[in-house]
Amino acid sequence: MVTLSADTLLIVESGTSGHLLVYVRILCDQALASGRKAVVLLSEGADRSPEYAQNLLPLLGEGVRVEFRSRLTLRVVSERAKAHRASLIVIPHGDILGPRMGLRLGWRASPPIRLLVMRDPRWEVPAPLRRRIKNLAKLKLLERASRKRNVTVVWLREPAFASSGTELFAVDPFIADATFAELVADSQRLKKKLDLRPDRLWLCITGAITDRKNVPLVLEALRILAERVGRDQFGLLLFGPVRTTASDKAGWIAYADTHNLLIRIEDSLISNREMNAVMLASDISVMAYSTHSPNSTLGKAFALGVRIAVAGPPSVVGFAAKVGNGATSTLDARGLAEAILATVKFTPEVRFDAVSEAKFARSVLGIE
């Protein structure tokens, strides 16, 4: 562990989507709070993304500067660290550069590097043979990188994670951006704006709406529920930027119309505060994910006391079971429908400060 002083931290991030730049912002905030300057190294074009404008642009001029490079190789990272006399390099998405460090025989890190591995290859079970081989190679290369001098690997872990080993970890943070009372007030205003009628139970899918969130499967589960308990019992709210094709979106609406299902789609970039509010405005957050990693929606449900119905691979189901805010199933419509019905009976507790941004940042940075 280290104690930060008034010097420079170099933060390296090659992507902009999802929560990547949110993590960068959290690390910049912690560096500034610890009396440190931060230089953020991004890929060319990152400044044209809405995520950049939302998360990093407001920080510029407050001890934070940003540079852009066409390729973020180990050589480029080392050169920029030397140019800025950085005393620490942090790579919050270390899944790409981390294995490359393991491949470089005789390579030494200077200055020290801390890598956050967002996708633990051990989560992806079951997986086809080719994928298992790839995951094993990634794991071995990360282990080799961690044995190099000045390289520290930190593993991203889910809410409610309890360590039973010696691996360093950081729990995926809950980002509030408001008090709990303010978020409750936001949610009430949102209910009125979106006409979320109280005579229905509202299911919500929020964040970036991608193929991995399996909207067609959720709609099929809603159809099954409609046939079982009545078509006027549930509504589905999609709240966040739709990152699939326009025909997909039209198809969802057509399916809902065909089966007389109530669906609302708010297709726009949303802030963390808005995402928190929409989860509080909904009755159940539905996560039917084709991913193997913990997600920010689960962390929000854990902190805000929101009911969840989760369908997915064993790792995702396991993360949700630890949180305990609802029911789980395999990734199929009938199983998800059963999970939604079971979730209605849950009354989760609010754990607003359980997985804070500051704790996450301090774990990643290794601050005492």
Coordinates of C-alpha atoms in Angstrom, one line a residue:
M1 CA 0.0 0.0 0.0
V2 CA 1.1 3.6 -0.7
T3 CA 0.4 7.0 0.6
L4 CA -0.3 9.6 -2.1
S5 CA 1.6 12.8 -2.1
A6 CA 1.7 15.9 -4.3
D7 CA 2.9 14.4 -7.5
T8 CA 1.5 13.0 -10.7
L9 CA -0.7 10.0 -11.4
L10 CA -1.0 8.7 -15.0
I11 CA -4.3 7.1 -15.7
V12 CA -4.6 5.1 -19.0
E13 CA -7.9 4.2 -20.6
S14 CA -8.4 2.9 -24.2
G15 CA -12.2 2.9 -24.3
T16 CA -15.1 5.3 -23.5
S17 CA -18.2 3.1 -23.4
G18 CA -20.2 2.2 -20.3
H19 CA -18.6 2.9 -17.0
L20 CA -14.9 3.1 -18.3
L21 CA -14.7 6.9 -18.0
V22 CA -16.8 6.9 -14.9
Y23 CA -14.0 4.9 -13.3
V24 CA -11.4 7.3 -14.6
R25 CA -13.4 10.2 -13.1
I26 CA -13.5 8.5 -9.7
L27 CA -9.8 7.9 -9.8
C28 CA -9.1 11.5 -10.7
D29 CA -11.4 12.7 -7.9
Q30 CA -9.4 10.5 -5.4
A31 CA -6.1 11.7 -6.7
L32 CA -7.1 15.4 -6.3
A33 CA -8.5 14.7 -2.8
S34 CA -5.1 13.2 -1.9
G35 CA -3.2 16.2 -3.1
R36 CA -2.1 14.7 -6.4
K37 CA -2.3 15.8 -10.0
A38 CA -3.7 13.4 -12.7
V39 CA -2.8 13.0 -16.3
V40 CA -5.3 10.9 -18.3
L41 CA -4.1 9.2 -21.4
L42 CA -6.9 8.3 -23.8
S43 CA -7.3 7.0 -27.4
E44 CA -7.7 9.5 -30.2
G45 CA -11.3 10.5 -30.7
A46 CA -12.3 9.8 -27.1
D47 CA -13.1 13.5 -26.6
R48 CA -15.9 13.2 -29.2
S49 CA -17.8 10.8 -27.0
P50 CA -20.7 11.9 -24.8
E51 CA -19.1 9.9 -21.9
Y52 CA -16.0 12.2 -22.1
A53 CA -18.1 15.3 -22.0
Q54 CA -20.1 14.0 -19.1
N55 CA -17.3 12.6 -16.9
L56 CA -13.9 14.3 -17.7
L57 CA -14.6 17.7 -19.3
P58 CA -15.8 19.2 -16.0
L59 CA -12.5 18.1 -14.3
L60 CA -10.1 19.9 -16.7
G61 CA -8.3 22.7 -15.1
E62 CA -8.6 21.3 -11.6
G63 CA -5.3 19.5 -11.5
V64 CA -6.4 17.1 -14.3
R65 CA -5.1 17.2 -17.9
V66 CA -5.9 14.8 -20.8
E67 CA -3.7 13.6 -23.6
F68 CA -4.7 11.5 -26.7
R69 CA -2.7 8.9 -28.6
S70 CA -3.6 6.8 -31.6
R71 CA -2.2 3.7 -30.0
L72 CA -1.9 3.0 -26.2
T73 CA 1.0 0.5 -26.2
L74 CA 3.2 -0.3 -23.3
R75 CA 6.0 1.8 -24.9
V76 CA 3.7 4.9 -25.3
V77 CA 2.5 4.5 -21.7
S78 CA 6.0 4.3 -20.4
E79 CA 7.1 7.3 -22.5
R80 CA 4.2 9.5 -21.2
A81 CA 4.9 8.5 -17.6
K82 CA 8.5 9.5 -18.0
A83 CA 7.6 12.8 -19.7
H84 CA 5.2 13.7 -16.8
R85 CA 7.5 12.3 -14.1
A86 CA 4.6 10.2 -12.9
S87 CA 5.2 8.2 -9.8
L88 CA 2.4 5.8 -10.4
I89 CA 0.5 4.4 -13.5
V90 CA -3.0 3.2 -13.1
I91 CA -4.8 1.2 -15.8
P92 CA -8.5 0.8 -14.7
H93 CA -9.2 -1.5 -17.6
G94 CA -6.2 -3.7 -17.4
D95 CA -7.6 -6.7 -19.3
I96 CA -5.8 -5.7 -22.5
L97 CA -2.4 -4.3 -21.4
G98 CA -2.1 -6.6 -18.4
P99 CA -1.6 -9.8 -20.4
R100 CA 0.8 -8.0 -22.7
M101 CA 3.0 -7.3 -19.7
G102 CA 3.0 -11.0 -19.0
L103 CA 4.2 -11.7 -22.5
R104 CA 7.1 -9.3 -22.4
L105 CA 10.1 -11.3 -21.1
G106 CA 12.6 -9.1 -19.2
W107 CA 10.2 -6.1 -19.3
R108 CA 10.2 -3.9 -16.2
A109 CA 7.6 -1.5 -15.1
S110 CA 8.8 2.0 -14.3
P111 CA 7.2 3.7 -12.5
P112 CA 5.0 1.2 -10.6
I113 CA 1.8 0.1 -12.3
R114 CA -1.5 -0.9 -10.8
L115 CA -3.9 -2.8 -13.1
L116 CA -7.6 -3.4 -12.5
V117 CA -8.9 -6.5 -14.1
M118 CA -12.6 -6.0 -14.9
R119 CA -13.3 -9.4 -16.4
D120 CA -11.9 -12.2 -14.4
P121 CA -11.5 -15.1 -16.8
R122 CA -12.5 -17.6 -14.1
W123 CA -16.1 -16.2 -14.2
E124 CA -16.8 -17.5 -17.7
V125 CA -18.3 -20.9 -16.9
P126 CA -19.5 -22.8 -18.9
A127 CA -17.6 -21.8 -22.0
P128 CA -16.7 -23.6 -25.3
L129 CA -13.2 -25.1 -25.5
R130 CA -11.6 -22.3 -27.5
R131 CA -12.9 -19.7 -25.0
R132 CA -11.7 -21.8 -22.1
I133 CA -8.2 -21.9 -23.6
K134 CA -8.2 -18.2 -24.2
N135 CA -9.4 -17.5 -20.6
L136 CA -6.7 -19.8 -19.2
A137 CA -4.0 -18.0 -21.2
K138 CA -5.3 -14.6 -20.0
L139 CA -5.2 -15.8 -16.4
K140 CA -1.7 -17.2 -16.7
L141 CA -0.4 -14.0 -18.3
L142 CA -2.0 -11.9 -15.7
E143 CA -0.4 -14.1 -13.0
R144 CA 3.0 -13.7 -14.7
A145 CA 2.5 -9.9 -15.0
S146 CA 1.7 -9.7 -11.3
R147 CA 5.0 -11.4 -10.4
K148 CA 7.0 -8.7 -12.3
R149 CA 8.6 -6.0 -10.2
N150 CA 6.4 -2.9 -9.7
V151 CA 3.3 -4.5 -11.2
T152 CA 0.2 -4.9 -9.0
V153 CA -2.9 -6.7 -10.2
V154 CA -6.3 -5.7 -8.6
W155 CA -9.4 -7.7 -9.3
L156 CA -12.8 -6.2 -9.8
R157 CA -15.3 -7.8 -7.4
E158 CA -19.1 -7.7 -7.1
P159 CA -21.2 -6.1 -4.3
A160 CA -21.4 -8.3 -1.2
F161 CA -18.1 -9.9 -2.1
A162 CA -16.3 -11.4 0.9
S163 CA -12.6 -12.1 0.4
S164 CA -11.3 -15.6 1.4
G165 CA -7.8 -15.3 -0.1
T166 CA -4.9 -13.0 -0.6
E167 CA -5.7 -11.4 -4.0
L168 CA -6.1 -7.7 -4.0
F169 CA -9.6 -6.5 -5.1
A170 CA -11.8 -3.5 -5.5
V171 CA -15.6 -3.7 -5.2
D172 CA -17.6 -2.3 -8.1
P173 CA -18.7 1.0 -6.7
F174 CA -22.2 2.5 -6.2
I175 CA -22.1 6.1 -7.7
A176 CA -24.8 8.1 -6.0
D177 CA -24.3 11.7 -7.2
A178 CA -27.0 12.8 -4.7
T179 CA -28.3 12.0 -1.3
F180 CA -30.8 9.2 -0.9
A181 CA -33.6 11.7 -0.1
E182 CA -32.8 13.6 -3.3
L183 CA -32.9 10.4 -5.4
V184 CA -36.3 9.4 -3.9
A185 CA -37.6 12.9 -4.9
D186 CA -36.1 12.4 -8.4
S187 CA -37.8 9.1 -8.7
Q188 CA -41.2 10.5 -7.8
R189 CA -40.8 13.3 -10.5
L190 CA -39.8 10.6 -13.0
K191 CA -42.8 8.5 -12.3
K192 CA -45.1 11.5 -13.1
K193 CA -43.1 12.4 -16.2
L194 CA -43.1 8.9 -17.7
D195 CA -46.7 8.1 -16.5
L196 CA -45.6 5.0 -14.6
R197 CA -49.1 4.2 -13.3
P198 CA -49.2 2.8 -9.8
D199 CA -51.7 0.1 -10.8
R200 CA -48.9 -1.8 -12.5
L201 CA -45.7 -3.3 -11.5
W202 CA -42.9 -1.7 -13.6
L203 CA -40.0 -3.8 -14.8
C204 CA -36.9 -1.7 -15.7
I205 CA -33.9 -2.3 -17.9
T206 CA -31.5 0.6 -17.6
G207 CA -28.0 1.7 -18.6
A208 CA -26.8 1.2 -22.1
I209 CA -29.4 -1.0 -23.8
T210 CA -27.2 -3.5 -25.8
D211 CA -27.8 -7.0 -27.3
R212 CA -26.2 -8.4 -24.1
K213 CA -29.3 -7.2 -22.1
N214 CA -31.6 -9.5 -24.1
V215 CA -34.6 -7.3 -24.5
P216 CA -36.5 -9.8 -26.7
L217 CA -36.1 -12.5 -24.0
V218 CA -37.5 -10.0 -21.4
L219 CA -40.4 -9.2 -23.6
E220 CA -41.2 -12.9 -24.0
A221 CA -41.1 -13.3 -20.2
L222 CA -43.5 -10.4 -20.0
R223 CA -45.8 -12.1 -22.5
I224 CA -45.7 -15.3 -20.4
L225 CA -46.6 -13.3 -17.3
A226 CA -49.4 -11.5 -19.1
E227 CA -51.0 -14.9 -20.0
R228 CA -50.5 -16.2 -16.5
V229 CA -51.6 -13.2 -14.3
G230 CA -53.2 -10.7 -16.7
R231 CA -52.0 -8.2 -19.2
D232 CA -52.7 -5.2 -17.0
Q233 CA -50.3 -6.3 -14.2
F234 CA -46.9 -5.3 -15.6
G235 CA -45.2 -2.6 -17.7
L236 CA -41.7 -2.6 -19.1
L237 CA -39.5 0.5 -19.1
L238 CA -36.3 0.8 -21.1
F239 CA -34.3 3.8 -19.9
G240 CA -31.0 4.6 -21.4
P241 CA -29.2 4.8 -24.8
V242 CA -30.3 2.1 -27.1
R243 CA -27.1 0.7 -28.6
T244 CA -28.7 -1.8 -31.0
T245 CA -30.1 -1.2 -34.5
A246 CA -33.2 0.9 -35.2
S247 CA -34.9 -2.2 -36.5
D248 CA -34.4 -3.9 -33.2
K249 CA -36.1 -1.1 -31.4
A250 CA -39.0 -1.1 -33.9
G251 CA -39.2 -4.9 -33.4
W252 CA -39.6 -4.5 -29.6
I253 CA -42.4 -2.1 -30.0
A254 CA -44.1 -4.3 -32.6
Y255 CA -43.8 -7.3 -30.4
A256 CA -45.3 -5.4 -27.5
D257 CA -48.2 -4.1 -29.6
T258 CA -48.9 -7.6 -31.0
H259 CA -49.2 -9.1 -27.5
N260 CA -50.8 -6.0 -25.9
L261 CA -47.9 -5.3 -23.6
L262 CA -47.1 -1.9 -22.1
I263 CA -43.6 -0.7 -22.9
R264 CA -41.9 2.7 -22.5
I265 CA -38.6 3.5 -24.2
E266 CA -36.5 6.5 -23.1
D267 CA -33.6 6.4 -25.6
S268 CA -31.0 8.9 -24.4
L269 CA -27.7 9.1 -22.6
I270 CA -28.3 9.2 -18.9
S271 CA -26.3 10.2 -15.8
N272 CA -25.6 8.1 -12.8
R273 CA -28.1 10.1 -10.8
E274 CA -30.8 9.6 -13.5
M275 CA -30.1 5.9 -13.5
N276 CA -30.4 5.7 -9.7
A277 CA -33.7 7.6 -9.9
V278 CA -35.2 5.3 -12.6
M279 CA -34.3 2.2 -10.6
L280 CA -36.1 3.7 -7.5
A281 CA -39.0 4.6 -9.7
S282 CA -39.4 1.0 -10.9
D283 CA -40.7 -1.9 -8.9
I284 CA -38.2 -4.5 -10.2
S285 CA -34.9 -4.1 -12.0
V286 CA -34.6 -6.9 -14.6
M287 CA -31.1 -8.2 -15.6
A288 CA -31.2 -10.8 -18.2
Y289 CA -27.5 -10.5 -19.1
S290 CA -25.3 -12.5 -21.6
T291 CA -22.2 -11.4 -19.7
H292 CA -20.1 -12.9 -16.9
S293 CA -18.9 -9.8 -15.0
P294 CA -20.6 -7.9 -12.2
N295 CA -22.4 -4.8 -13.4
S296 CA -23.1 -1.4 -12.0
T297 CA -26.9 -2.0 -12.1
L298 CA -26.5 -4.8 -9.6
G299 CA -24.4 -2.5 -7.3
K300 CA -27.1 0.2 -7.5
A301 CA -29.8 -2.3 -6.6
F302 CA -27.7 -3.5 -3.6
A303 CA -27.2 0.1 -2.4
L304 CA -30.7 1.5 -3.1
G305 CA -32.7 -1.5 -1.9
V306 CA -34.2 -2.3 -5.3
R307 CA -35.8 -5.6 -6.1
I308 CA -34.0 -7.6 -8.8
A309 CA -34.9 -10.4 -11.2
V310 CA -31.8 -11.9 -12.7
A311 CA -31.2 -14.4 -15.5
G312 CA -27.8 -15.3 -16.9
P313 CA -24.8 -17.6 -16.7
P314 CA -23.7 -19.0 -13.3
S315 CA -21.4 -16.1 -12.4
V316 CA -24.1 -13.5 -12.8
V317 CA -26.6 -15.6 -11.0
G318 CA -24.1 -16.1 -8.2
F319 CA -23.4 -12.4 -7.9
A320 CA -27.2 -11.7 -7.6
A321 CA -27.7 -14.5 -5.1
K322 CA -25.1 -12.8 -2.8
V323 CA -26.9 -9.5 -3.0
G324 CA -30.2 -11.3 -2.1
N325 CA -32.6 -8.6 -3.4
G326 CA -34.7 -11.0 -5.5
A327 CA -34.8 -14.2 -7.5
T328 CA -32.7 -15.7 -10.3
S329 CA -32.9 -18.1 -13.2
T330 CA -31.1 -19.4 -16.2
L331 CA -31.2 -17.3 -19.3
D332 CA -34.6 -18.3 -20.7
A333 CA -37.9 -16.6 -20.8
R334 CA -40.0 -19.0 -18.7
G335 CA -37.4 -19.1 -16.0
L336 CA -37.2 -15.3 -15.9
A337 CA -41.0 -15.0 -15.7
E338 CA -40.9 -17.3 -12.6
A339 CA -38.1 -15.2 -11.1
I340 CA -40.1 -12.0 -11.6
L341 CA -43.1 -13.5 -9.8
A342 CA -40.9 -14.7 -7.0
T343 CA -39.2 -11.3 -6.7
V344 CA -42.4 -9.4 -6.1
K345 CA -42.4 -10.9 -2.5
F346 CA -39.0 -9.4 -1.6
T347 CA -38.5 -6.3 0.6
P348 CA -34.7 -5.4 0.3
E349 CA -32.9 -3.1 2.7
V350 CA -31.2 0.1 1.7
R351 CA -27.4 0.0 2.0
F352 CA -26.6 3.4 0.7
D353 CA -22.9 3.7 1.8
A354 CA -21.9 0.0 1.5
V355 CA -19.9 0.2 -1.8
S356 CA -18.7 3.8 -2.0
E357 CA -16.7 5.4 -4.8
A358 CA -13.9 6.5 -2.4
K359 CA -13.4 2.9 -1.1
F360 CA -13.2 1.6 -4.7
A361 CA -10.7 4.3 -5.7
R362 CA -8.5 3.7 -2.7
S363 CA -8.5 0.0 -3.4
V364 CA -7.4 0.5 -7.0
L365 CA -4.8 3.1 -6.1
G366 CA -3.5 1.2 -3.1
I367 CA -3.9 4.0 -0.6
E368 CA -3.4 3.3 3.0

